[in-house]
Coordinates of C-alpha atoms and ligand atoms in Angstrom, one line a residue:
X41 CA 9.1 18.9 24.3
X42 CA 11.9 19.1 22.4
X43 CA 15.4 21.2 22.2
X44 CA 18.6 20.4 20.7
X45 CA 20.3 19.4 23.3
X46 CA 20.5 15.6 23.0
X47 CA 17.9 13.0 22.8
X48 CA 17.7 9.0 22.8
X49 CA 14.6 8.3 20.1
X50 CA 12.9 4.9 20.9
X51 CA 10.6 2.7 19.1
X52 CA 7.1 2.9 20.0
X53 CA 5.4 -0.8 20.4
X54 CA 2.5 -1.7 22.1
X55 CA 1.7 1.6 23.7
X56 CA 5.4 1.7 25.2
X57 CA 8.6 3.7 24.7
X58 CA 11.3 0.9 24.4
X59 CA 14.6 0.2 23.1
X60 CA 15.4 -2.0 20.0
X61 CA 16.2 -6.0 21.6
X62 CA 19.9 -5.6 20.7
X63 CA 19.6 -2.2 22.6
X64 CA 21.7 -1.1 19.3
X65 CA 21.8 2.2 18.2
X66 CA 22.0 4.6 15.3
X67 CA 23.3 8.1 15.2
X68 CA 20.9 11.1 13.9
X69 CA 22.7 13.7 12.2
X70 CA 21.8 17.7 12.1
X71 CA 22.5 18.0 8.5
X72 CA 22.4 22.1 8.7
X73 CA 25.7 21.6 11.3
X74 CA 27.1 17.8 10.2
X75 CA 26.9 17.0 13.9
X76 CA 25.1 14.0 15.7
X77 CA 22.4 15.7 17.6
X78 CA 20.8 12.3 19.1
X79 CA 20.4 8.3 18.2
X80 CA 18.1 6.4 17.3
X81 CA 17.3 2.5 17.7
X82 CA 18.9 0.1 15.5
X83 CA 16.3 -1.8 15.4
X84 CA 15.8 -5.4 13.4
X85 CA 13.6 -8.5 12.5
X86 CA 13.2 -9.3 16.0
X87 CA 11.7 -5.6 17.0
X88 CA 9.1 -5.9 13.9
X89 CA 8.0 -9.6 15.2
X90 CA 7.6 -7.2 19.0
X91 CA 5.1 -5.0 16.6
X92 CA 3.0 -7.5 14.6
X93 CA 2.9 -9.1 17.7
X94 CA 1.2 -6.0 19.3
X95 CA -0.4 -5.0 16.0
X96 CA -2.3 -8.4 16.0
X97 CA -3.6 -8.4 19.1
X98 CA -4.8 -4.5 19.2
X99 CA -6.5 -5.5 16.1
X100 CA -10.1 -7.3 17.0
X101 CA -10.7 -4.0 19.4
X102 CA -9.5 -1.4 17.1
X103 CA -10.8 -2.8 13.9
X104 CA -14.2 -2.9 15.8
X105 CA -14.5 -0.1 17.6
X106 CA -17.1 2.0 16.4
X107 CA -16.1 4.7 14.0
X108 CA -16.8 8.0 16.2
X109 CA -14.8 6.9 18.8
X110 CA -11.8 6.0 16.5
X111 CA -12.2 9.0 14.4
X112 CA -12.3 11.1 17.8
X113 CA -9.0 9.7 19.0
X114 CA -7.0 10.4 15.4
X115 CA -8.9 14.2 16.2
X116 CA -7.6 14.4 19.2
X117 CA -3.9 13.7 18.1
X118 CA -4.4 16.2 14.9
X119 CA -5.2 18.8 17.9
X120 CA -1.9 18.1 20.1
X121 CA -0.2 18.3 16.5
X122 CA -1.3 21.9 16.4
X123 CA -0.7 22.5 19.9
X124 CA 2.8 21.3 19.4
X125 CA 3.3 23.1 15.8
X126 CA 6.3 25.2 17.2
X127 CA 8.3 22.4 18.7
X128 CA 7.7 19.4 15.5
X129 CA 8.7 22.5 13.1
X130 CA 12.2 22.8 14.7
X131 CA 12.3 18.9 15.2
X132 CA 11.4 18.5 11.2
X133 CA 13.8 21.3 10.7
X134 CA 16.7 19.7 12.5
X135 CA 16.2 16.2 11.5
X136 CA 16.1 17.3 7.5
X137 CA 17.6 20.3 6.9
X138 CA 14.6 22.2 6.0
X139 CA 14.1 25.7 7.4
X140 CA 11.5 25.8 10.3
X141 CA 9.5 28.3 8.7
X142 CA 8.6 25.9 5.9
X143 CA 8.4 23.1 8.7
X144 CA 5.9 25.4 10.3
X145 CA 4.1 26.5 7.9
X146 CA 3.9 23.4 5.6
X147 CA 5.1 20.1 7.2
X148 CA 2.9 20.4 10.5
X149 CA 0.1 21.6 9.6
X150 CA -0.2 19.2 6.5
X151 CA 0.6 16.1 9.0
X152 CA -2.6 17.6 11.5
X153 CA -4.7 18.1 8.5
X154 CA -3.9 14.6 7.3
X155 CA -4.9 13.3 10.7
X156 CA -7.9 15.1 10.4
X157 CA -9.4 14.6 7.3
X158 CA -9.1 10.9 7.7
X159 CA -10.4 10.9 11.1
X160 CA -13.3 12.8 9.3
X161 CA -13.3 10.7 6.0
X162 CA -14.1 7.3 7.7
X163 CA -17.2 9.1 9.3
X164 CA -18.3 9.1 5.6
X165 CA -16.4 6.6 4.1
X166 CA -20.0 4.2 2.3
X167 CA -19.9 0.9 0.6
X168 CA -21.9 0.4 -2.6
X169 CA -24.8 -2.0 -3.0
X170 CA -26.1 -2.8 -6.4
X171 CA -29.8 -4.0 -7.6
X172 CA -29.7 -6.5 -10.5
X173 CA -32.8 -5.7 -12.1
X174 CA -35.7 -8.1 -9.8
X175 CA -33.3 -11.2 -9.5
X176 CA -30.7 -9.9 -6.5
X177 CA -29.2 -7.4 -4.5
X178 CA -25.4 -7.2 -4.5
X179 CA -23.5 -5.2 -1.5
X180 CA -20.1 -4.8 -1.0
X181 CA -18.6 -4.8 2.8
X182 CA -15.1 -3.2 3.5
X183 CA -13.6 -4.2 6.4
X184 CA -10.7 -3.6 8.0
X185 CA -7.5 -5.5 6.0
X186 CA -5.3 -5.9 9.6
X187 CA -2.1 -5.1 10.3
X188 CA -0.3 -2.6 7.5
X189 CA 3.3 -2.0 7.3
X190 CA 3.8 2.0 6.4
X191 CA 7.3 2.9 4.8
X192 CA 8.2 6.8 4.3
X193 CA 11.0 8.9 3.6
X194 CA 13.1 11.5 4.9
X195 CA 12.1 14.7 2.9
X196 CA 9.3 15.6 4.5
X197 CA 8.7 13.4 7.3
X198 CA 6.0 14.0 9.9
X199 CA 3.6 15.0 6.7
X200 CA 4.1 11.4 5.0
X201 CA 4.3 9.6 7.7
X202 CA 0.9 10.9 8.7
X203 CA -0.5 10.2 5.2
X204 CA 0.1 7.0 5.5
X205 CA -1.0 5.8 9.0
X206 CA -4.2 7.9 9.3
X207 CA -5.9 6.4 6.6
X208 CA -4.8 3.4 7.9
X209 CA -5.5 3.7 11.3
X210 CA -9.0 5.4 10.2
X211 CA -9.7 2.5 8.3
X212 CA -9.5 -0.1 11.6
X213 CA -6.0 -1.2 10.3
X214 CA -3.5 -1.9 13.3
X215 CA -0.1 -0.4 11.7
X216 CA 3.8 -0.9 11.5
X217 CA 5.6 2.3 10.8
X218 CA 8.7 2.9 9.7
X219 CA 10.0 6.1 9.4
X220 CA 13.2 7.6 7.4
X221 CA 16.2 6.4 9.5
X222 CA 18.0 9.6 8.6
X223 CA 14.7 12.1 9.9
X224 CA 12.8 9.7 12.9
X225 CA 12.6 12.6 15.3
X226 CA 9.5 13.8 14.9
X227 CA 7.8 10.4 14.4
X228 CA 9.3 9.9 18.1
X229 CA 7.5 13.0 19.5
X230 CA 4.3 12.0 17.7
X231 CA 4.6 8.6 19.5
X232 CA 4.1 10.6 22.3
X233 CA 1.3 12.2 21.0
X234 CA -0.4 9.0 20.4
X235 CA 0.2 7.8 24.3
X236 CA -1.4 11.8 25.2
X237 CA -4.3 11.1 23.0
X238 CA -5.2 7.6 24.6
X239 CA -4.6 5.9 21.3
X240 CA -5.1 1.8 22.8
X241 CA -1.8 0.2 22.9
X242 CA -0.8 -1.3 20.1
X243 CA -2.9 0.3 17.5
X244 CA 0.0 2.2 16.0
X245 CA 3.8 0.5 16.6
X246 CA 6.6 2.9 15.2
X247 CA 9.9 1.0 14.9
X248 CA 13.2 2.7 14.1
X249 CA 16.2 1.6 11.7
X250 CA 17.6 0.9 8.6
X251 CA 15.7 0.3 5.2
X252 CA 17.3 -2.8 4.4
X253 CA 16.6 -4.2 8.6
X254 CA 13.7 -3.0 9.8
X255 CA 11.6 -2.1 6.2
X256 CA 12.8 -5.5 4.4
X257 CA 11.2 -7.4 7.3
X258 CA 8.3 -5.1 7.4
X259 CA 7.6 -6.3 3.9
X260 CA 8.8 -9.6 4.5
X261 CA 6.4 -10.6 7.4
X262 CA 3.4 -13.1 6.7
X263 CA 0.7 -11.4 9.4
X264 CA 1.3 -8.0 7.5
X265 CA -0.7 -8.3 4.2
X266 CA -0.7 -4.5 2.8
X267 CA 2.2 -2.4 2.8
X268 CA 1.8 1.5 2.0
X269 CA 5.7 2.8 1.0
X270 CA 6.5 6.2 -0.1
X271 CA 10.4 6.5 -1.4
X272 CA 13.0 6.1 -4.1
X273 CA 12.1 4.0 -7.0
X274 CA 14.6 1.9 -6.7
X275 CA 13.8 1.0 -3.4
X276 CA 10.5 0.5 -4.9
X277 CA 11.4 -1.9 -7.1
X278 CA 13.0 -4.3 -4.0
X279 CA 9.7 -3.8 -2.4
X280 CA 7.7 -5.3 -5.1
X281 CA 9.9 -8.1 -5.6
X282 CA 9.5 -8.9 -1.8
X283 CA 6.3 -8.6 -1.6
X284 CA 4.3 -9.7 -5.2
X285 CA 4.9 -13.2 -4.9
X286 CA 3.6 -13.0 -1.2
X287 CA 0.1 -11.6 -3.1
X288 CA 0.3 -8.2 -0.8
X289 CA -1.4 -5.7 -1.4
X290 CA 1.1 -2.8 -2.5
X291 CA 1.0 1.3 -2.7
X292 CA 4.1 2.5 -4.1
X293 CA 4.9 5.9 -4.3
X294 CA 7.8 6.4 -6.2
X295 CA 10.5 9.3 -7.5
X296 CA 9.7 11.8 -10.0
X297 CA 11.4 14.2 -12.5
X298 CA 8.7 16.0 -13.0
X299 CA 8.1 18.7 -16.1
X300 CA 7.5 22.5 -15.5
X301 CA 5.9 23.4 -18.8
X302 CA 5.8 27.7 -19.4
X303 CA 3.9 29.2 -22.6
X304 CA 4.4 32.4 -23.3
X305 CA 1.5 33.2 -22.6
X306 CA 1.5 32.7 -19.3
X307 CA 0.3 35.1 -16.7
X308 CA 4.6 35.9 -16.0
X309 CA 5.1 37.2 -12.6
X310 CA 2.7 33.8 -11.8
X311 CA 4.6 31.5 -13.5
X312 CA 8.5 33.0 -12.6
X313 CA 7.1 33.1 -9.2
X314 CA 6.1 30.1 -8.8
X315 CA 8.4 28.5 -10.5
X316 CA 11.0 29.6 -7.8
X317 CA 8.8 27.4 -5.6
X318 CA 8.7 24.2 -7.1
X319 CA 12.1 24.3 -8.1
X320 CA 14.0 25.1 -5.0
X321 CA 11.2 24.4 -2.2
X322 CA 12.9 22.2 0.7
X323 CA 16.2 22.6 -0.8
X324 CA 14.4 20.9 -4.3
X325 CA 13.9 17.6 -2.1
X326 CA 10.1 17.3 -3.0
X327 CA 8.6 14.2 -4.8
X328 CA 6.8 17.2 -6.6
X329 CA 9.4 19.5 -7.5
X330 CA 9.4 20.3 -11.2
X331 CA 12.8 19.9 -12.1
X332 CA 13.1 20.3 -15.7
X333 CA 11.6 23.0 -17.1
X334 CA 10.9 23.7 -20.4
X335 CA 10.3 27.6 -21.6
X336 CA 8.1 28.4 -25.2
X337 CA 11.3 30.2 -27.3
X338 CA 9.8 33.8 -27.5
X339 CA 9.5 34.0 -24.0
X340 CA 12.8 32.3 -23.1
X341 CA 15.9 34.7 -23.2
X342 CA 12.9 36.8 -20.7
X343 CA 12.2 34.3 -18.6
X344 CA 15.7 33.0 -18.1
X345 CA 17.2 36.4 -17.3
X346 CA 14.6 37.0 -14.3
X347 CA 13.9 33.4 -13.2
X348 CA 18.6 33.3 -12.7
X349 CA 18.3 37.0 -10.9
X350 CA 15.7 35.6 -8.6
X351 CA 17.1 32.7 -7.5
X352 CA 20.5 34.3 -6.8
X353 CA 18.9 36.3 -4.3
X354 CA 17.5 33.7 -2.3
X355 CA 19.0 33.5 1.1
X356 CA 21.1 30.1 1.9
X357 CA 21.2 29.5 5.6
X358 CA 20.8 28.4 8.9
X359 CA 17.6 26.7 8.6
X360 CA 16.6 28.2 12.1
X361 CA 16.8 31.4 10.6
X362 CA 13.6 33.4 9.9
X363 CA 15.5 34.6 6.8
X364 CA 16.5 31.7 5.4
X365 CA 15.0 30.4 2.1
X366 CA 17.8 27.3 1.4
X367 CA 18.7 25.3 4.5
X368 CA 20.6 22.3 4.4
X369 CA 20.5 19.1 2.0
X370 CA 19.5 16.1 4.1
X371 CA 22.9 14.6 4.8
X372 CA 26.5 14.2 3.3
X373 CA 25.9 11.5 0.9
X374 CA 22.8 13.1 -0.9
X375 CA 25.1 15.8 -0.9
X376 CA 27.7 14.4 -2.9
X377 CA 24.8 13.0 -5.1
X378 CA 23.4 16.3 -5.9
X379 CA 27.3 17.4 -6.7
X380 CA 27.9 14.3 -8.9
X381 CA 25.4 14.9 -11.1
X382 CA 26.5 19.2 -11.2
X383 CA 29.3 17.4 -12.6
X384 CA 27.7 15.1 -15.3
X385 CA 25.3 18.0 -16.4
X386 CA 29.4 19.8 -17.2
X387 CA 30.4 16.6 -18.9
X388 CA 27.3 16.6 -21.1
X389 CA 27.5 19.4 -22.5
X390 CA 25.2 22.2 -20.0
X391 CA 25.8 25.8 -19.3
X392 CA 25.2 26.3 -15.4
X393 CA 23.4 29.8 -15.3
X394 CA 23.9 30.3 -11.4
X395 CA 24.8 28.4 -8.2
X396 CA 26.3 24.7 -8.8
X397 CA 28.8 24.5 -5.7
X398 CA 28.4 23.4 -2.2
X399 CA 27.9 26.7 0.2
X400 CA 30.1 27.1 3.4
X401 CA 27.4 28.8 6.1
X402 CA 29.1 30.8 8.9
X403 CA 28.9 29.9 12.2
X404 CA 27.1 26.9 13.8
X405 CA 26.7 25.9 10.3
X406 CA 30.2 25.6 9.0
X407 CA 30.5 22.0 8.7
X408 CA 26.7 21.6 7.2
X409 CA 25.8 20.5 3.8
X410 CA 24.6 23.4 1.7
X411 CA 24.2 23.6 -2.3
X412 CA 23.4 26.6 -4.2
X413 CA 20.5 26.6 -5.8
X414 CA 21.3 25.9 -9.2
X415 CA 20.0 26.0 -12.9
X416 CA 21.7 24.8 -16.0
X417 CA 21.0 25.0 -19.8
X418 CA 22.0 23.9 -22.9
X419 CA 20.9 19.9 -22.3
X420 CA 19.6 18.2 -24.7
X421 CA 16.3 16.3 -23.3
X422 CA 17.3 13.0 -23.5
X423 CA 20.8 12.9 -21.1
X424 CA 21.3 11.5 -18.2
X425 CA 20.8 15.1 -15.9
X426 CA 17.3 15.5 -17.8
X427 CA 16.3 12.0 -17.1
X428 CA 17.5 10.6 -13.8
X429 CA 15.8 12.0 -10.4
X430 CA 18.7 14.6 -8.4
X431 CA 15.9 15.9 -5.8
X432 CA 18.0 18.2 -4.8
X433 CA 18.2 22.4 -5.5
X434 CA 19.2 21.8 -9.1
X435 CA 17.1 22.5 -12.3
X436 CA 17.3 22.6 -16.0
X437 CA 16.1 24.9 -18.5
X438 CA 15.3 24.3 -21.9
X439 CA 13.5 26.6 -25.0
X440 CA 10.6 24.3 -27.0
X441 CA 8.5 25.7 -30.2
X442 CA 5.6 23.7 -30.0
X443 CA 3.3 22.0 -27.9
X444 CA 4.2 18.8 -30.1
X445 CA 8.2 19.3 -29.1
X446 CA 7.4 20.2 -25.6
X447 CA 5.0 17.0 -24.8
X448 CA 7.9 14.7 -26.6
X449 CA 10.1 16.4 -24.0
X450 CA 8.0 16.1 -21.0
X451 CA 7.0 12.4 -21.3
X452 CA 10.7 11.3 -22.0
X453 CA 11.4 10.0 -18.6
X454 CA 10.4 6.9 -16.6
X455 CA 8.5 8.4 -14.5
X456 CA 5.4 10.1 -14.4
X457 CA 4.5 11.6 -11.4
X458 CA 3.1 15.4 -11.4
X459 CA 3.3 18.3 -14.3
X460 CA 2.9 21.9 -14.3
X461 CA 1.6 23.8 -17.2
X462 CA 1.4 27.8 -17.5
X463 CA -0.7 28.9 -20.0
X464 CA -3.5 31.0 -20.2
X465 CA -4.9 29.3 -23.3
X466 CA -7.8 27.0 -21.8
X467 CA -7.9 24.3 -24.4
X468 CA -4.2 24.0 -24.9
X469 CA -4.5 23.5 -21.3
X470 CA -7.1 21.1 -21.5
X471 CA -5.2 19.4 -24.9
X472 CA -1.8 19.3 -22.7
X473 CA -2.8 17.9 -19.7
X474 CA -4.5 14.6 -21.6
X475 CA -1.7 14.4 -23.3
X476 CA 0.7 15.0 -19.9
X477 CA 1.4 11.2 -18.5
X478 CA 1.5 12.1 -14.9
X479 CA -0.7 11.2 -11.7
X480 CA -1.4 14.9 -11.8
X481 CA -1.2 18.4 -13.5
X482 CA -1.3 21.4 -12.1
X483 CA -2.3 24.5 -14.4
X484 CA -1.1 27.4 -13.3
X485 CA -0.7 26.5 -9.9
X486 CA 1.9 24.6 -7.9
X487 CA 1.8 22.1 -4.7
X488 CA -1.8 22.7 -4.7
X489 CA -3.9 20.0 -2.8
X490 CA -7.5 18.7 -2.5
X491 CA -6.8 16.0 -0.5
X492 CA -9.8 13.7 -1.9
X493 CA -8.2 13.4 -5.1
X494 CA -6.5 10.5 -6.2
X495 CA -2.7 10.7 -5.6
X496 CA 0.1 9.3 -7.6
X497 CA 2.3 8.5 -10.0
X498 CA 2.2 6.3 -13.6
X499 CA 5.0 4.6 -15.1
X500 CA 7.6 4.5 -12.4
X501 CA 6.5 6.6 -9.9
X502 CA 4.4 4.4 -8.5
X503 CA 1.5 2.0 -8.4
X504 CA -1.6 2.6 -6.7
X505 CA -3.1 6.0 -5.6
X506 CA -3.5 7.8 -2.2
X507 CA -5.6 10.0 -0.7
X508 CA -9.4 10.6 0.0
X509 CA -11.5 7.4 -0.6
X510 CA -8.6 5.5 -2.4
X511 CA -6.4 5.1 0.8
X512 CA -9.3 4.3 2.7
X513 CA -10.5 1.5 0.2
X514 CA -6.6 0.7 0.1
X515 CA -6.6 -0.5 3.9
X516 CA -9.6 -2.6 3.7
X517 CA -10.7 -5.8 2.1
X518 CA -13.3 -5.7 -0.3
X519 CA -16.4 -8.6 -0.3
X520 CA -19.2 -9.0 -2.4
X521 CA -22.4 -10.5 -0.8
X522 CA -25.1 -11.7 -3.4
X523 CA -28.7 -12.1 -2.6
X524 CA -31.1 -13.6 -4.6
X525 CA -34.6 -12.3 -4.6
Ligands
NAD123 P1 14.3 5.5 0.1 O1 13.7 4.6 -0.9 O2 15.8 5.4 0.2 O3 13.8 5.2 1.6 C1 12.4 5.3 1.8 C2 12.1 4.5 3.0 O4 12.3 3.1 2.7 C3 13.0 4.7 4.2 O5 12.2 4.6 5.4 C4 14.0 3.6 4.1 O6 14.5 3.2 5.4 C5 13.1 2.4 3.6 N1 13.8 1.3 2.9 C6 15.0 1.3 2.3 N2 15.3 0.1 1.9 C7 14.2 -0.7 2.2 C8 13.9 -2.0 1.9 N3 14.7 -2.9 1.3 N4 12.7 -2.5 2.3 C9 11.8 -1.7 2.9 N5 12.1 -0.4 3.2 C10 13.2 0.1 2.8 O7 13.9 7.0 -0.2 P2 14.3 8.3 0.4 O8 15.7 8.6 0.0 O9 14.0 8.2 1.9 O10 13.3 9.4 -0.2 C11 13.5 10.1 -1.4 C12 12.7 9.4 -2.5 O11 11.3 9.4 -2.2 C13 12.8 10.2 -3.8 O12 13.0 9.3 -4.8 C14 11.5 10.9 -3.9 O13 11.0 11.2 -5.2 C15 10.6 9.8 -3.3 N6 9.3 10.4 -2.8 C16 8.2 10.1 -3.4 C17 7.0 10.7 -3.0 C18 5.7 10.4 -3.7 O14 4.6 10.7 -3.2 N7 5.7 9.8 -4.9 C19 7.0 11.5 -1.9 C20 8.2 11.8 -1.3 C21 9.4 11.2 -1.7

């Protein structure tokens, strides 16, 4: 199903594998070796009018078929997900950077499970009706909103992308799906897995290309009235301005810079452990990633000595490598990004306890783009490092007295999207994570997810939640019916 030898990637619209109009095409870089490993289509305006087209004519079947046989296709496409675990894994891992075991172990599985639970969620997804008194009886219907435009990103693709259609397509949506120009590979194969599953033509339309092309006139299209994104703020930002004053409805799901809080009394090996994950998971390149962290001073000198000794000894490598804890960042620019701001943390004043260079790997991997993992101290909370979004392998470290310091800390920044606490005092937990502006907190855990929660972020990280019955509410229209008795 898929090798690295080369491959053409094609847009998916109405049930077909098809070029872009302008039979234009993009290259896809390996960003563990620097080299173009296949193309994808440069697709534009004219390719998204191809897929509202389709979109809008799969709809009146799709959005009314009933819901056992819709949930049993999106089943069966969760299955050939897991059927094809070992093949997406090295796609994911080729296309991002990210080694396959992660790809394996977390990417896949999460996309199949996101398939799943939606397929399983619209089974029980129940609208409300509501008596007033002996004078009428108020119901709500949800139906179906139509055809959805579904942004995502490149960090981790096939599991975002999946978050975003299923719902969608589990709601009776019809769906335009964009995914990351710099990672489409696997959204390719799971075309294919749609075609396998019998999915009816049309239903899901996957067109390839560049934000500003393909995304802006995802947004910018009158049939499409929701659009689901998942990316940079800034993007963000464009998005809303596109689409508010076109009354869409909007889910935005934005950057983060998100606050690892450690108490000293924390269970430790939990906490240092841990911590090691949600730093320098995928390279650092997770919306979720807490990277600044903030240690209670009696525990610090401790903590910092163990937490610098254990990330010097994770392994940097070829991300096909069953070793390999650090694989590549996800292409030269970020690269440079990540460096840049190495070099502002210097200029501001921070100490860089380990790693902050750019790592030559031997081998097939000489010319890829590879940063140490790397944590620096000695920032004051409010500069630029501690406040703008890197998502890259890059963390900082700072000592805080009291929970008063530490919460002034954490809620500095702009954006608000998840927080971890470690403490084993219950109602400091409790007290901290009321306080804690972020769409969620984690205490004494990391990356842990029930997927009916609500998921998101506040201030600008986003605007809307996903998951469980939000997304599902998300894709379809709301109506009241009042009858009076
Ligand atoms: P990005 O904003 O550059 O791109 C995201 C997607 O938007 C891509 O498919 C891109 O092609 C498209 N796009 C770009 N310009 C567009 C436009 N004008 N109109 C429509 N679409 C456009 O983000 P990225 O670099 O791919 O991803 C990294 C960012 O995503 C980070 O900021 C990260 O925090 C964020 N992220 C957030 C979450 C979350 O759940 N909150 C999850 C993962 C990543």
């Amino acid at each position: 199903m898929f090798s690295s030898t080369m491959h053409t990637i094609q847009n998916y619209i109405n049930g077909a594998l098809v070029e872009a109009v302008d039979k234009k095409y993009l290259d896809n870089i390996d960003p563990a070796t620097g080299k173009i490993y296949s193309y994808l289509p440069d697709s534009d305006a004219q390719d998204v009018q191809l897929a509202v087209e389709a979109a809008t004519a799969a709809f009146p079947e799709w959005s009314a078929m009933k819901v056992e046989k819709r949930s049993f296709i999106l089943m069966r496409i969760a299955d050939l997900i897991d059927r094809d675990l070992e093949a997406l894994a090295l796609a994911e891992s080729t296309d991002q950077g990210k080694p396959v075991k992660l790809a394996a172990s977390v990417d896949i599985p999460r996309a199949s499970a996101n398939m799943r639970f939606f397929a399983m969620g619209i089974e029980h997804f129940a609208s409300e009706a509501h008596l007033t008194g002996h004078e009428a009886i108020n119901y709500t219907s949800r139906t179906p909103i139509g055809v959805v435009g579904c942004i995502s990103p490149w960090n981790l693709p096939l599991y975002l992308f999946t978050w975003k259609i299923a719902p969608a397509l589990a709601a009776g949506c019809t769906v335009i799906a964009k995914p990351s120009e710099l990672t489409p590979m696997t959204a390719f194969l799971f075309s294919k897995l749609c075609m396998e599953a019998g999915l009816p033509k049309g239903v899901l339309n996957i067109v390839h290309g560049l934000g500003p092309k393909v995304g802006q006139a995802i947004v910018e299209h009158t049939n499409i009235p929701a659009i689901s994104f998942t990316g940079g703020t800034v993007t963000g930002k464009r998005i809303a301005a596109t689409a508010a004053p076109m009354f869409k409805k909007l889910s935005l799901e934005l950057g983060g810079k998100n606050p690892n809080i450690i108490f000293a009394d924390c269970d430790f090996e939990q906490a240092l452990s841990t911590s090691i994950h949600s730093s320098f998971s995928n390279q650092g390149e997770i919306c979720l990633c807490g990277s600044r962290m903030f240690v209670e001073r009696s525990l610090y000198d401790r903590f910092v000595a163990e937490f610098v000794k254990r990330t010097q000894a994770l392994t940097i490598g070829d991300p096909l490598e069953e070793k390999t804890r650090i694989g590549a960042v996800n292409s030269e620019a970020h690269m440079r990004k990540i460096l840049s701001y190495i070099d502002l943390a210097k200029q501001e004043g921070g100490t860089i306890l380990c790693g902050g260079k750019q790592v030559t790997v031997p081998g097939r991997c000489a010319e890829g783009y590879f940063i140490e993992p790397t944590i620096i101290a000695g920032l004051s909370y409010d500069c630029r490092t501690n406040q703008e979004e890197i998502f890259g392998p890059v963390v900082t470290i700072t000592p805080f007295d009291t929970e008063e310091e530490v919460l002034l800390y954490a809620n500095s920044t702009l954006y608000g999207l998840s927080a971890t606490l470690w403490t084993e005092n219950l109602k400091r937990a409790h007290r901290m994570a009321a306080q804690l502006k972020s769409g969620i907190v984690w205490v004494n855990c990391w990356l842990f997810r029930d997927l009916r929660t609500p998921f998101g972020g506040m201030k600008q990280s986003g605007v809307g939640r996903e998951g469980g019955w939000e997304a599902l509410r998300f894709f379809t229209e709301a109506k009241n019916v009042c009858i009076k008795l």
